[in-house]
């Protein structure tokens, strides 16, 4: 069986009136009777709160505004708390300055996010090293394959065979140039953003 909720002790009289007035003054925003009862955790009953608010309104300590069937209440503002025209102008200027700073910060944030996404998409130093090893291995294999052909130590080949070999060589040569260019671009980009030159970055 769930434990029974302990009912909070309610206050009345002057203590309840002071509690309501202090709450409205501290919050400094409009509330309905139901909201005040709930926010004060039922320490003041709805019936008692209605009487208290009526008294505070009559004493011009609280303002009542009726909207449809519901009434809302808020503390009476002290005229002395109102800002002067100079203070309002200063606050407006400060507000515009803050808006401008927020806009600049948003733009800066967007730029950093774009750069971060670019860095995330770029291959790591380790993957670039592996790519270079693979390319060097492919180059050695191609050179070993083509060396006998260039030296003329193999039997003559037909024009069709020679054209096929040349096409294969051109394909791998184009692929090699493309990968080298891609590597140089990525390696240069990483070097520019790391503050190290390419040799220092390669050693690290």
Tab-separated table of C-alpha atoms in Angstrom, residues 31-195:
chain	number	residue	atom	x	y	z
A	31	UNK	CA	-1.211	34.536	-11.438
A	32	UNK	CA	-4.703	33.114	-11.153
A	33	UNK	CA	-6.095	31.973	-7.805
A	34	UNK	CA	-5.631	28.316	-8.736
A	35	UNK	CA	-1.988	28.932	-9.670
A	36	UNK	CA	-1.266	30.756	-6.411
A	37	UNK	CA	-2.815	27.958	-4.343
A	38	UNK	CA	-0.755	25.359	-6.230
A	39	UNK	CA	2.489	27.347	-6.060
A	40	UNK	CA	2.058	27.890	-2.324
A	41	UNK	CA	1.488	24.137	-1.976
A	42	UNK	CA	-1.974	24.543	-0.417
A	43	UNK	CA	-0.616	26.375	2.628
A	44	UNK	CA	-3.412	28.884	1.938
A	45	UNK	CA	-6.836	27.527	1.042
A	46	UNK	CA	-8.629	28.703	-2.080
A	47	UNK	CA	-11.470	30.227	-0.018
A	48	UNK	CA	-9.067	32.082	2.236
A	49	UNK	CA	-6.928	33.189	-0.719
A	50	UNK	CA	-9.975	34.704	-2.437
A	51	UNK	CA	-10.677	36.830	0.642
A	52	UNK	CA	-7.014	37.817	0.992
A	53	UNK	CA	-6.721	38.917	-2.637
A	54	UNK	CA	-9.921	40.943	-2.383
A	55	UNK	CA	-8.510	42.721	0.664
A	56	UNK	CA	-5.150	43.367	-1.017
A	57	UNK	CA	-6.901	44.767	-4.089
A	58	UNK	CA	-8.954	47.121	-1.911
A	59	UNK	CA	-5.763	48.258	-0.184
A	60	UNK	CA	-4.242	48.937	-3.646
A	61	UNK	CA	-1.382	46.508	-2.999
A	62	UNK	CA	-2.454	44.076	-5.688
A	63	UNK	CA	-4.084	44.651	-9.077
A	64	UNK	CA	-6.891	42.457	-10.383
A	65	UNK	CA	-7.491	41.923	-14.099
A	66	UNK	CA	-10.494	39.949	-15.273
A	67	UNK	CA	-10.149	38.010	-18.518
A	68	UNK	CA	-13.371	36.234	-19.417
A	69	UNK	CA	-14.419	34.179	-16.406
A	70	UNK	CA	-10.942	34.131	-14.903
A	71	UNK	CA	-9.275	36.800	-12.783
A	72	UNK	CA	-5.527	37.212	-12.527
A	73	UNK	CA	-3.607	39.122	-9.888
A	74	UNK	CA	-0.243	40.860	-9.814
A	75	UNK	CA	1.616	43.129	-7.437
A	76	UNK	CA	1.180	46.888	-7.851
A	77	UNK	CA	4.324	48.305	-9.438
A	78	UNK	CA	6.208	50.997	-7.533
A	79	UNK	CA	6.490	54.151	-9.715
A	80	UNK	CA	9.913	54.729	-8.211
A	81	UNK	CA	11.090	51.487	-9.792
A	82	UNK	CA	10.287	52.737	-13.297
A	83	UNK	CA	13.314	53.406	-15.480
A	84	UNK	CA	14.102	56.947	-16.636
A	85	UNK	CA	14.197	57.740	-20.403
A	86	UNK	CA	17.989	57.792	-20.217
A	87	UNK	CA	18.058	54.376	-18.556
A	88	UNK	CA	15.646	52.980	-21.144
A	89	UNK	CA	17.822	54.361	-23.951
A	90	UNK	CA	20.892	52.791	-22.364
A	91	UNK	CA	19.113	49.459	-21.971
A	92	UNK	CA	17.968	49.585	-25.614
A	93	UNK	CA	21.547	50.187	-26.734
A	94	UNK	CA	22.763	47.329	-24.575
A	95	UNK	CA	20.047	45.085	-25.980
A	96	UNK	CA	21.064	45.891	-29.559
A	97	UNK	CA	24.696	45.231	-28.697
A	98	UNK	CA	23.800	41.856	-27.189
A	99	UNK	CA	21.725	40.962	-30.261
A	100	UNK	CA	24.694	41.799	-32.486
A	101	UNK	CA	27.017	39.696	-30.323
A	102	UNK	CA	24.587	36.778	-30.483
A	103	UNK	CA	24.445	37.051	-34.293
A	104	UNK	CA	28.249	37.115	-34.511
A	105	UNK	CA	28.570	34.165	-32.152
A	106	UNK	CA	26.063	32.165	-34.179
A	107	UNK	CA	28.000	32.883	-37.371
A	108	UNK	CA	31.274	31.945	-35.679
A	109	UNK	CA	29.710	28.750	-34.327
A	110	UNK	CA	28.476	27.839	-37.814
A	111	UNK	CA	31.948	28.413	-39.290
A	112	UNK	CA	33.620	26.260	-36.618
A	113	UNK	CA	31.059	23.503	-37.163
A	114	UNK	CA	31.737	23.565	-40.919
A	115	UNK	CA	35.489	23.341	-40.330
A	116	UNK	CA	34.997	20.531	-37.824
A	117	UNK	CA	32.884	18.576	-40.304
A	118	UNK	CA	35.593	19.053	-42.945
A	119	UNK	CA	38.256	17.756	-40.567
A	120	UNK	CA	36.086	14.785	-39.633
A	121	UNK	CA	35.587	13.932	-43.303
A	122	UNK	CA	39.315	14.146	-44.062
A	123	UNK	CA	41.329	10.916	-43.734
A	124	UNK	CA	43.523	10.528	-40.676
A	125	UNK	CA	47.313	10.658	-40.816
A	126	UNK	CA	47.437	6.919	-40.270
A	127	UNK	CA	45.077	6.181	-43.170
A	128	UNK	CA	47.101	8.495	-45.432
A	129	UNK	CA	50.295	6.621	-44.531
A	130	UNK	CA	48.592	3.342	-45.357
A	131	UNK	CA	47.406	4.752	-48.693
A	132	UNK	CA	50.965	5.807	-49.546
A	133	UNK	CA	52.286	2.352	-48.704
A	134	UNK	CA	49.644	0.785	-50.931
A	135	UNK	CA	50.422	3.180	-53.804
A	136	UNK	CA	54.154	2.558	-53.538
A	137	UNK	CA	53.507	-1.171	-53.615
A	138	UNK	CA	51.342	-0.792	-56.723
A	139	UNK	CA	54.016	1.340	-58.391
A	140	UNK	CA	56.699	-1.296	-57.739
A	141	UNK	CA	54.458	-4.007	-59.126
A	142	UNK	CA	53.720	-1.953	-62.253
A	143	UNK	CA	57.368	-1.077	-62.791
A	144	UNK	CA	58.354	-4.734	-62.381
A	145	UNK	CA	55.684	-5.695	-64.889
A	146	UNK	CA	56.683	-3.055	-67.435
A	147	UNK	CA	60.493	-3.319	-67.099
A	148	UNK	CA	60.898	-6.371	-69.352
A	149	UNK	CA	58.644	-4.780	-71.954
A	150	UNK	CA	60.656	-1.609	-72.035
A	151	UNK	CA	63.956	-3.489	-72.121
A	152	UNK	CA	62.790	-5.552	-75.087
A	153	UNK	CA	63.813	-8.824	-73.437
A	154	UNK	CA	60.456	-10.438	-74.114
A	155	UNK	CA	59.314	-11.822	-77.445
A	156	UNK	CA	57.678	-9.231	-79.670
A	157	UNK	CA	54.086	-8.571	-78.907
A	158	UNK	CA	51.285	-7.948	-81.308
A	159	UNK	CA	49.893	-4.420	-81.815
A	160	UNK	CA	46.717	-5.495	-80.014
A	161	UNK	CA	48.669	-6.759	-76.993
A	162	UNK	CA	50.804	-3.602	-76.960
A	163	UNK	CA	47.676	-1.401	-77.085
A	164	UNK	CA	46.147	-3.345	-74.180
A	165	UNK	CA	49.338	-2.960	-72.138
A	166	UNK	CA	49.534	0.765	-72.913
A	167	UNK	CA	45.892	1.202	-71.918
A	168	UNK	CA	46.487	-0.618	-68.644
A	169	UNK	CA	49.559	1.496	-67.953
A	170	UNK	CA	47.654	4.700	-68.711
A	171	UNK	CA	44.843	3.629	-66.406
A	172	UNK	CA	47.193	2.989	-63.502
A	173	UNK	CA	49.191	6.135	-64.237
A	174	UNK	CA	46.007	8.244	-64.167
A	175	UNK	CA	44.918	6.544	-60.963
A	176	UNK	CA	48.315	7.206	-59.388
A	177	UNK	CA	48.252	10.908	-60.331
A	178	UNK	CA	44.721	11.256	-58.958
A	179	UNK	CA	45.597	9.621	-55.662
A	180	UNK	CA	48.774	11.631	-55.307
A	181	UNK	CA	46.850	14.847	-55.914
A	182	UNK	CA	44.201	13.828	-53.384
A	183	UNK	CA	46.904	12.975	-50.858
A	184	UNK	CA	48.727	16.288	-51.421
A	185	UNK	CA	45.462	18.245	-50.963
A	186	UNK	CA	44.509	16.475	-47.750
A	187	UNK	CA	48.048	16.548	-46.388
A	188	UNK	CA	48.334	20.278	-47.164
A	189	UNK	CA	44.970	20.983	-45.516
A	190	UNK	CA	45.936	19.077	-42.378
A	191	UNK	CA	49.322	20.826	-42.309
A	192	UNK	CA	47.705	24.286	-42.609
A	193	UNK	CA	45.318	23.614	-39.730
A	194	UNK	CA	47.840	21.910	-37.431
A	195	UNK	CA	50.463	24.672	-37.457
